[in-house]
Amino acid sequence: MDLPELLRSQARRYRCAVCNTNMADCGIKVITQQGNRALVRVTCASCNDENLLQIIFQTDGGSIEEEQKVPTISEGIPRVPDPISSDELLDLRDLLSAHQGGFRELLDRH
Ligand SMILES: [Zn+2]
């Protein structure tokens, strides 16, 4: 069973947060997949509400057998991250213009 199939089998357990339609018929698009994580875009078939979901495959008992992987929707991604204010950008510009050395040193100093 491949990832979209697994996700489809899980989707019917969820309902759209906007229109409360069961997600069994929703659109599922895997954007990226790396290791046991995947970023998936789910589109409601009824109201076209889109959500990005980070999927983490969880394995019971530490097994990594493919057929024992059970995807669970464990965390969402905020739709609107905190915007960076122009003041913060100015501070960053000052910091960078005053900085001598490499990028590592920049990250190390707190
Ligand atoms: Zn909907």
Tab-separated table of N, CA, C and O and ligand atoms in Angstrom, residues 16 18-21 44 46-49, ligand 1:
chain	number	residue	atom	x	y	z
A	16	CYS	N	-14.085	17.766	7.599
A	16	CYS	CA	-13.631	19.108	7.252
A	16	CYS	C	-13.967	20.062	8.390
A	16	CYS	O	-15.089	20.077	8.899
A	18	VAL	N	-14.270	23.167	8.173
A	18	VAL	CA	-15.072	24.283	7.682
A	18	VAL	C	-16.521	23.871	7.446
A	18	VAL	O	-17.453	24.491	7.944
A	19	CYS	N	-16.737	22.783	6.698
A	19	CYS	CA	-18.103	22.416	6.311
A	19	CYS	C	-18.550	21.080	6.899
A	19	CYS	O	-19.649	20.628	6.649
A	20	ASN	N	-17.675	20.437	7.675
A	20	ASN	CA	-18.017	19.213	8.394
A	20	ASN	C	-18.287	18.016	7.472
A	20	ASN	O	-18.889	17.034	7.874
A	21	THR	N	-17.854	18.105	6.218
A	21	THR	CA	-17.989	16.970	5.306
A	21	THR	C	-16.938	15.919	5.647
A	21	THR	O	-15.795	16.252	5.960
A	44	CYS	N	-10.713	19.685	0.696
A	44	CYS	CA	-12.078	19.224	0.926
A	44	CYS	C	-12.829	19.142	-0.404
A	44	CYS	O	-12.796	20.078	-1.206
A	46	SER	N	-15.962	19.125	-0.818
A	46	SER	CA	-17.205	19.879	-0.779
A	46	SER	C	-16.980	21.384	-0.873
A	46	SER	O	-17.581	22.067	-1.687
A	47	CYS	N	-16.067	21.926	-0.054
A	47	CYS	CA	-15.901	23.381	-0.009
A	47	CYS	C	-14.523	23.825	-0.494
A	47	CYS	O	-14.203	25.008	-0.475
A	48	ASN	N	-13.691	22.879	-0.921
A	48	ASN	CA	-12.355	23.181	-1.436
A	48	ASN	C	-11.431	23.841	-0.431
A	48	ASN	O	-10.442	24.470	-0.812
A	49	ASP	N	-11.749	23.703	0.851
A	49	ASP	CA	-10.844	24.204	1.870
A	49	ASP	C	-9.559	23.376	1.835
A	49	ASP	O	-9.595	22.149	1.791
B	1	ZN	ZN	-15.160	21.450	3.548
